[in-house]
GROMACS .gro file of C-alpha atoms in nm:
model
  290
    1UNK     CA    1  -6.580   2.170  -1.337
    2UNK     CA    2  -6.332   2.510  -1.226
    3UNK     CA    3  -6.052   2.518  -1.495
    4UNK     CA    4  -5.790   2.577  -1.206
    5UNK     CA    5  -5.954   2.235  -1.003
    6UNK     CA    6  -5.945   2.004  -1.298
    7UNK     CA    7  -5.601   2.058  -1.430
    8UNK     CA    8  -5.483   2.074  -1.010
    9UNK     CA    9  -5.693   1.689  -1.040
   10UNK     CA   10  -5.502   1.658  -1.376
   11UNK     CA   11  -5.227   1.699  -1.258
   12UNK     CA   12  -5.237   1.515  -0.917
   13UNK     CA   13  -5.382   1.153  -1.098
   14UNK     CA   14  -5.144   1.179  -1.396
   15UNK     CA   15  -4.860   1.236  -1.162
   16UNK     CA   16  -4.920   1.021  -0.941
   17UNK     CA   17  -5.008   0.747  -1.217
   18UNK     CA   18  -4.640   0.839  -1.352
   19UNK     CA   19  -4.453   0.858  -1.009
   20UNK     CA   20  -4.552   0.454  -0.906
   21UNK     CA   21  -4.292   0.350  -1.183
   22UNK     CA   22  -4.016   0.511  -1.006
   23UNK     CA   23  -4.135   0.476  -0.639
   24UNK     CA   24  -4.224   0.048  -0.757
   25UNK     CA   25  -3.850   0.022  -0.877
   26UNK     CA   26  -3.703   0.169  -0.521
   27UNK     CA   27  -3.973  -0.109  -0.388
   28UNK     CA   28  -3.828  -0.364  -0.578
   29UNK     CA   29  -3.501  -0.373  -0.309
   30UNK     CA   30  -3.746  -0.464  -0.058
   31UNK     CA   31  -4.037  -0.684  -0.222
   32UNK     CA   32  -4.001  -0.943  -0.520
   33UNK     CA   33  -4.196  -0.781  -0.769
   34UNK     CA   34  -4.546  -1.002  -0.842
   35UNK     CA   35  -4.508  -0.945  -0.418
   36UNK     CA   36  -4.514  -0.621  -0.373
   37UNK     CA   37  -4.775  -0.508  -0.623
   38UNK     CA   38  -4.993  -0.800  -0.461
   39UNK     CA   39  -5.034  -0.667  -0.184
   40UNK     CA   40  -5.071  -0.343  -0.288
   41UNK     CA   41  -5.426  -0.407  -0.534
   42UNK     CA   42  -5.545  -0.632  -0.216
   43UNK     CA   43  -5.493  -0.361   0.025
   44UNK     CA   44  -5.642  -0.112  -0.232
   45UNK     CA   45  -5.877  -0.334  -0.325
   46UNK     CA   46  -5.973  -0.454  -0.002
   47UNK     CA   47  -6.040  -0.041   0.110
   48UNK     CA   48  -6.211  -0.018  -0.169
   49UNK     CA   49  -6.475  -0.297  -0.107
   50UNK     CA   50  -6.491  -0.165   0.231
   51UNK     CA   51  -6.591   0.166   0.090
   52UNK     CA   52  -6.891   0.058  -0.154
   53UNK     CA   53  -7.089  -0.145   0.084
   54UNK     CA   54  -7.032   0.089   0.296
   55UNK     CA   55  -7.217   0.351   0.070
   56UNK     CA   56  -7.454   0.099  -0.072
   57UNK     CA   57  -7.339   0.083  -0.445
   58UNK     CA   58  -7.545  -0.179  -0.677
   59UNK     CA   59  -7.277  -0.508  -0.656
   60UNK     CA   60  -7.362  -0.762  -0.906
   61UNK     CA   61  -7.681  -1.010  -0.838
   62UNK     CA   62  -7.507  -1.235  -1.134
   63UNK     CA   63  -7.220  -1.483  -1.141
   64UNK     CA   64  -7.163  -1.364  -1.468
   65UNK     CA   65  -7.130  -1.018  -1.362
   66UNK     CA   66  -6.871  -1.150  -1.062
   67UNK     CA   67  -6.635  -1.335  -1.318
   68UNK     CA   68  -6.676  -1.062  -1.571
   69UNK     CA   69  -6.495  -0.817  -1.310
   70UNK     CA   70  -6.253  -1.076  -1.227
   71UNK     CA   71  -6.158  -1.140  -1.614
   72UNK     CA   72  -6.127  -0.733  -1.604
   73UNK     CA   73  -5.900  -0.746  -1.268
   74UNK     CA   74  -5.666  -1.026  -1.459
   75UNK     CA   75  -5.605  -0.791  -1.747
   76UNK     CA   76  -5.602  -0.431  -1.536
   77UNK     CA   77  -5.467  -0.523  -1.269
   78UNK     CA   78  -5.279  -0.859  -1.230
   79UNK     CA   79  -5.118  -0.884  -1.621
   80UNK     CA   80  -5.070  -0.475  -1.633
   81UNK     CA   81  -4.921  -0.475  -1.324
   82UNK     CA   82  -4.745  -0.794  -1.289
   83UNK     CA   83  -4.570  -0.698  -1.644
   84UNK     CA   84  -4.476  -0.358  -1.497
   85UNK     CA   85  -4.273  -0.476  -1.213
   86UNK     CA   86  -4.138  -0.732  -1.352
   87UNK     CA   87  -3.986  -0.486  -1.629
   88UNK     CA   88  -3.846  -0.285  -1.401
   89UNK     CA   89  -3.604  -0.519  -1.304
   90UNK     CA   90  -3.405  -0.501  -1.641
   91UNK     CA   91  -3.468  -0.141  -1.786
   92UNK     CA   92  -3.548   0.218  -1.643
   93UNK     CA   93  -3.896   0.343  -1.475
   94UNK     CA   94  -3.947   0.586  -1.748
   95UNK     CA   95  -3.933   0.351  -2.004
   96UNK     CA   96  -4.132   0.098  -1.857
   97UNK     CA   97  -4.402   0.438  -1.822
   98UNK     CA   98  -4.350   0.525  -2.194
   99UNK     CA   99  -4.402   0.147  -2.307
  100UNK     CA  100  -4.718   0.073  -2.081
  101UNK     CA  101  -4.851   0.419  -2.180
  102UNK     CA  102  -4.843   0.336  -2.555
  103UNK     CA  103  -5.238   0.173  -2.471
  104UNK     CA  104  -5.461   0.405  -2.603
  105UNK     CA  105  -5.273   0.340  -2.967
  106UNK     CA  106  -5.324  -0.040  -2.859
  107UNK     CA  107  -5.736   0.033  -2.794
  108UNK     CA  108  -5.780   0.189  -3.146
  109UNK     CA  109  -5.587  -0.130  -3.327
  110UNK     CA  110  -5.778  -0.417  -3.117
  111UNK     CA  111  -6.107  -0.169  -3.147
  112UNK     CA  112  -6.095  -0.215  -3.489
  113UNK     CA  113  -6.069  -0.582  -3.536
  114UNK     CA  114  -6.283  -0.744  -3.259
  115UNK     CA  115  -6.534  -0.473  -3.192
  116UNK     CA  116  -6.547  -0.304  -3.511
  117UNK     CA  117  -6.505   0.019  -3.448
  118UNK     CA  118  -6.412   0.319  -3.664
  119UNK     CA  119  -6.173   0.571  -3.619
  120UNK     CA  120  -6.102   0.895  -3.854
  121UNK     CA  121  -5.766   0.920  -4.003
  122UNK     CA  122  -5.625   1.138  -3.772
  123UNK     CA  123  -5.667   0.915  -3.500
  124UNK     CA  124  -5.488   0.598  -3.724
  125UNK     CA  125  -5.205   0.855  -3.784
  126UNK     CA  126  -5.124   0.876  -3.368
  127UNK     CA  127  -5.141   0.539  -3.390
  128UNK     CA  128  -4.868   0.527  -3.657
  129UNK     CA  129  -4.705   0.788  -3.502
  130UNK     CA  130  -4.701   0.620  -3.174
  131UNK     CA  131  -4.604   0.307  -3.305
  132UNK     CA  132  -4.313   0.448  -3.438
  133UNK     CA  133  -4.248   0.601  -3.107
  134UNK     CA  134  -4.224   0.253  -2.970
  135UNK     CA  135  -4.047   0.117  -3.258
  136UNK     CA  136  -3.776   0.403  -3.148
  137UNK     CA  137  -3.795   0.353  -2.781
  138UNK     CA  138  -3.802  -0.056  -2.804
  139UNK     CA  139  -3.512  -0.040  -3.048
  140UNK     CA  140  -3.267   0.278  -2.974
  141UNK     CA  141  -3.023  -0.004  -2.763
  142UNK     CA  142  -2.831  -0.335  -2.967
  143UNK     CA  143  -2.977  -0.540  -2.701
  144UNK     CA  144  -3.352  -0.545  -2.643
  145UNK     CA  145  -3.426  -0.657  -2.270
  146UNK     CA  146  -3.655  -0.867  -2.132
  147UNK     CA  147  -3.852  -0.566  -1.995
  148UNK     CA  148  -3.859  -0.395  -2.299
  149UNK     CA  149  -4.136  -0.710  -2.379
  150UNK     CA  150  -4.297  -0.728  -2.056
  151UNK     CA  151  -4.338  -0.303  -2.076
  152UNK     CA  152  -4.506  -0.393  -2.410
  153UNK     CA  153  -4.717  -0.658  -2.287
  154UNK     CA  154  -4.843  -0.466  -2.001
  155UNK     CA  155  -5.017  -0.203  -2.252
  156UNK     CA  156  -5.154  -0.508  -2.485
  157UNK     CA  157  -5.314  -0.600  -2.149
  158UNK     CA  158  -5.427  -0.269  -2.027
  159UNK     CA  159  -5.587  -0.251  -2.439
  160UNK     CA  160  -5.784  -0.593  -2.361
  161UNK     CA  161  -5.888  -0.473  -2.013
  162UNK     CA  162  -5.997  -0.140  -2.169
  163UNK     CA  163  -6.193  -0.316  -2.499
  164UNK     CA  164  -6.356  -0.573  -2.177
  165UNK     CA  165  -6.434  -0.245  -1.953
  166UNK     CA  166  -6.635  -0.121  -2.263
  167UNK     CA  167  -6.818  -0.431  -2.334
  168UNK     CA  168  -6.966  -0.511  -1.994
  169UNK     CA  169  -6.886  -0.172  -1.782
  170UNK     CA  170  -7.221  -0.052  -1.872
  171UNK     CA  171  -7.373  -0.357  -1.684
  172UNK     CA  172  -7.169  -0.281  -1.362
  173UNK     CA  173  -7.126   0.028  -1.139
  174UNK     CA  174  -6.774   0.219  -1.194
  175UNK     CA  175  -6.661   0.216  -0.833
  176UNK     CA  176  -6.792  -0.093  -0.780
  177UNK     CA  177  -6.563  -0.261  -1.066
  178UNK     CA  178  -6.322  -0.061  -0.975
  179UNK     CA  179  -6.257  -0.200  -0.584
  180UNK     CA  180  -6.347  -0.577  -0.725
  181UNK     CA  181  -6.088  -0.511  -1.014
  182UNK     CA  182  -5.851  -0.473  -0.799
  183UNK     CA  183  -5.911  -0.705  -0.500
  184UNK     CA  184  -5.928  -0.990  -0.823
  185UNK     CA  185  -5.605  -0.839  -0.986
  186UNK     CA  186  -5.430  -0.854  -0.605
  187UNK     CA  187  -5.551  -1.180  -0.532
  188UNK     CA  188  -5.443  -1.367  -0.914
  189UNK     CA  189  -5.063  -1.160  -0.845
  190UNK     CA  190  -5.061  -1.333  -0.507
  191UNK     CA  191  -5.092  -1.686  -0.697
  192UNK     CA  192  -4.837  -1.590  -0.991
  193UNK     CA  193  -4.614  -1.463  -0.685
  194UNK     CA  194  -4.605  -1.806  -0.495
  195UNK     CA  195  -4.562  -2.026  -0.824
  196UNK     CA  196  -4.322  -1.856  -1.055
  197UNK     CA  197  -4.109  -1.630  -0.785
  198UNK     CA  198  -3.931  -1.679  -0.436
  199UNK     CA  199  -4.152  -1.410  -0.246
  200UNK     CA  200  -3.917  -1.190  -0.010
  201UNK     CA  201  -4.061  -0.933   0.214
  202UNK     CA  202  -3.827  -0.705   0.454
  203UNK     CA  203  -4.014  -0.485   0.658
  204UNK     CA  204  -3.872  -0.216   0.738
  205UNK     CA  205  -4.040   0.227   0.801
  206UNK     CA  206  -3.895   0.321   0.398
  207UNK     CA  207  -4.082  -0.081   0.263
  208UNK     CA  208  -4.379   0.033   0.457
  209UNK     CA  209  -4.412   0.387   0.325
  210UNK     CA  210  -4.362   0.244   0.002
  211UNK     CA  211  -4.643  -0.048   0.027
  212UNK     CA  212  -4.888   0.253   0.212
  213UNK     CA  213  -4.834   0.511  -0.065
  214UNK     CA  214  -4.851   0.247  -0.381
  215UNK     CA  215  -5.172   0.119  -0.221
  216UNK     CA  216  -5.362   0.434  -0.133
  217UNK     CA  217  -5.218   0.750  -0.280
  218UNK     CA  218  -5.094   0.570  -0.626
  219UNK     CA  219  -5.398   0.337  -0.619
  220UNK     CA  220  -5.719   0.449  -0.444
  221UNK     CA  221  -5.672   0.808  -0.496
  222UNK     CA  222  -5.509   0.776  -0.829
  223UNK     CA  223  -5.816   0.610  -0.914
  224UNK     CA  224  -6.094   0.822  -0.709
  225UNK     CA  225  -5.947   1.150  -0.912
  226UNK     CA  226  -5.957   1.013  -1.212
  227UNK     CA  227  -6.276   0.851  -1.236
  228UNK     CA  228  -6.423   1.169  -1.088
  229UNK     CA  229  -6.235   1.369  -1.408
  230UNK     CA  230  -6.387   1.149  -1.610
  231UNK     CA  231  -6.790   1.184  -1.460
  232UNK     CA  232  -6.772   1.545  -1.469
  233UNK     CA  233  -6.586   1.638  -1.831
  234UNK     CA  234  -6.572   1.538  -2.118
  235UNK     CA  235  -6.423   1.191  -2.151
  236UNK     CA  236  -6.232   1.220  -2.486
  237UNK     CA  237  -6.060   1.538  -2.375
  238UNK     CA  238  -6.002   1.413  -2.011
  239UNK     CA  239  -5.867   1.153  -2.173
  240UNK     CA  240  -5.613   1.316  -2.415
  241UNK     CA  241  -5.432   1.449  -2.085
  242UNK     CA  242  -5.355   1.056  -2.001
  243UNK     CA  243  -4.995   1.146  -2.201
  244UNK     CA  244  -4.900   1.352  -1.915
  245UNK     CA  245  -4.853   1.031  -1.698
  246UNK     CA  246  -4.585   0.814  -1.924
  247UNK     CA  247  -4.397   1.229  -1.886
  248UNK     CA  248  -4.463   1.243  -1.476
  249UNK     CA  249  -4.288   0.846  -1.526
  250UNK     CA  250  -3.984   0.979  -1.688
  251UNK     CA  251  -3.941   1.313  -1.485
  252UNK     CA  252  -3.947   1.074  -1.139
  253UNK     CA  253  -3.735   0.850  -1.268
  254UNK     CA  254  -3.485   1.127  -1.318
  255UNK     CA  255  -3.521   1.321  -0.967
  256UNK     CA  256  -3.594   1.003  -0.746
  257UNK     CA  257  -3.356   0.755  -0.920
  258UNK     CA  258  -3.100   0.974  -1.142
  259UNK     CA  259  -3.163   0.731  -1.406
  260UNK     CA  260  -3.041   0.911  -1.788
  261UNK     CA  261  -3.247   1.071  -2.002
  262UNK     CA  262  -3.114   0.903  -2.364
  263UNK     CA  263  -3.203   1.104  -2.674
  264UNK     CA  264  -3.373   0.750  -2.820
  265UNK     CA  265  -3.596   0.699  -2.503
  266UNK     CA  266  -3.686   1.093  -2.474
  267UNK     CA  267  -3.727   1.112  -2.915
  268UNK     CA  268  -3.965   0.794  -2.875
  269UNK     CA  269  -4.141   0.912  -2.585
  270UNK     CA  270  -4.240   1.258  -2.803
  271UNK     CA  271  -4.357   1.079  -3.058
  272UNK     CA  272  -4.565   0.814  -2.872
  273UNK     CA  273  -4.763   1.186  -2.656
  274UNK     CA  274  -4.833   1.314  -2.956
  275UNK     CA  275  -4.995   1.010  -3.127
  276UNK     CA  276  -5.149   0.959  -2.778
  277UNK     CA  277  -5.287   1.298  -2.822
  278UNK     CA  278  -5.412   1.211  -3.190
  279UNK     CA  279  -5.618   0.889  -3.090
  280UNK     CA  280  -5.778   1.061  -2.779
  281UNK     CA  281  -5.853   1.445  -2.875
  282UNK     CA  282  -6.178   1.478  -2.929
  283UNK     CA  283  -6.223   1.118  -2.983
  284UNK     CA  284  -6.612   1.060  -2.793
  285UNK     CA  285  -6.720   1.243  -3.079
  286UNK     CA  286  -6.590   1.079  -3.387
  287UNK     CA  287  -6.561   0.677  -3.294
  288UNK     CA  288  -6.850   0.545  -3.497
  289UNK     CA  289  -6.967   0.184  -3.495
  290UNK     CA  290  -6.965  -0.010  -3.831
   0.00000   0.00000   0.00000
């Protein structure tokens, strides 16, 4: 792929990932948190499901595989996004983005424990640096908010989903999995919204614009662009650029919400970025099964 095109796609996809935090926080003025994210991913999932059906992508033939996609949807979409949007009620969009994108560090830890994957020393150094960054980001203020814990739990859920995809993904079409995990996740979130919150929605031009942006640009376009990059380039090298997403999360929070850039958040975020870079850079050639 042309380097300029690759760079533009990297900036586009990671920018969309990061900006969703600030735009989502704005959306909380018009939606209850779980209802907003439920609508976002149900719409995105339905549109993607129609597309993969029209393109005749191979769908699962066994109930077990549908259940696997539902499990991925629960962790990757429902748990991750539910925690993110709930966290935005008490912490900044930048802090939430930084905590959420620590998931590559947790993948190393969970992969070692549960999948018996062996990583190089440089990758473990990345984990230690990243966790130090998390400690600074979470402990930089005397009163840790509930959102801080939820932001970190979104990373835990994302790491679990990543390991599930590594275990089951080779039996499933990538685009079909993407479509239906979003749809299943959206349905789980609808249930959570009616069980755990008082759902509300204020319909106007701004709220509908936010919903359309989150469902189409920050979900469908973002997923399509990212998977295209992973499929056409080296997955290990490409994944290293994921550290740009929390940078764009902090930047968009500063621009759109005028969030203050506290020194402890920037310091912790910098350590997390370096850690993720060390974990992902050339990781594809350095991971071995025990």
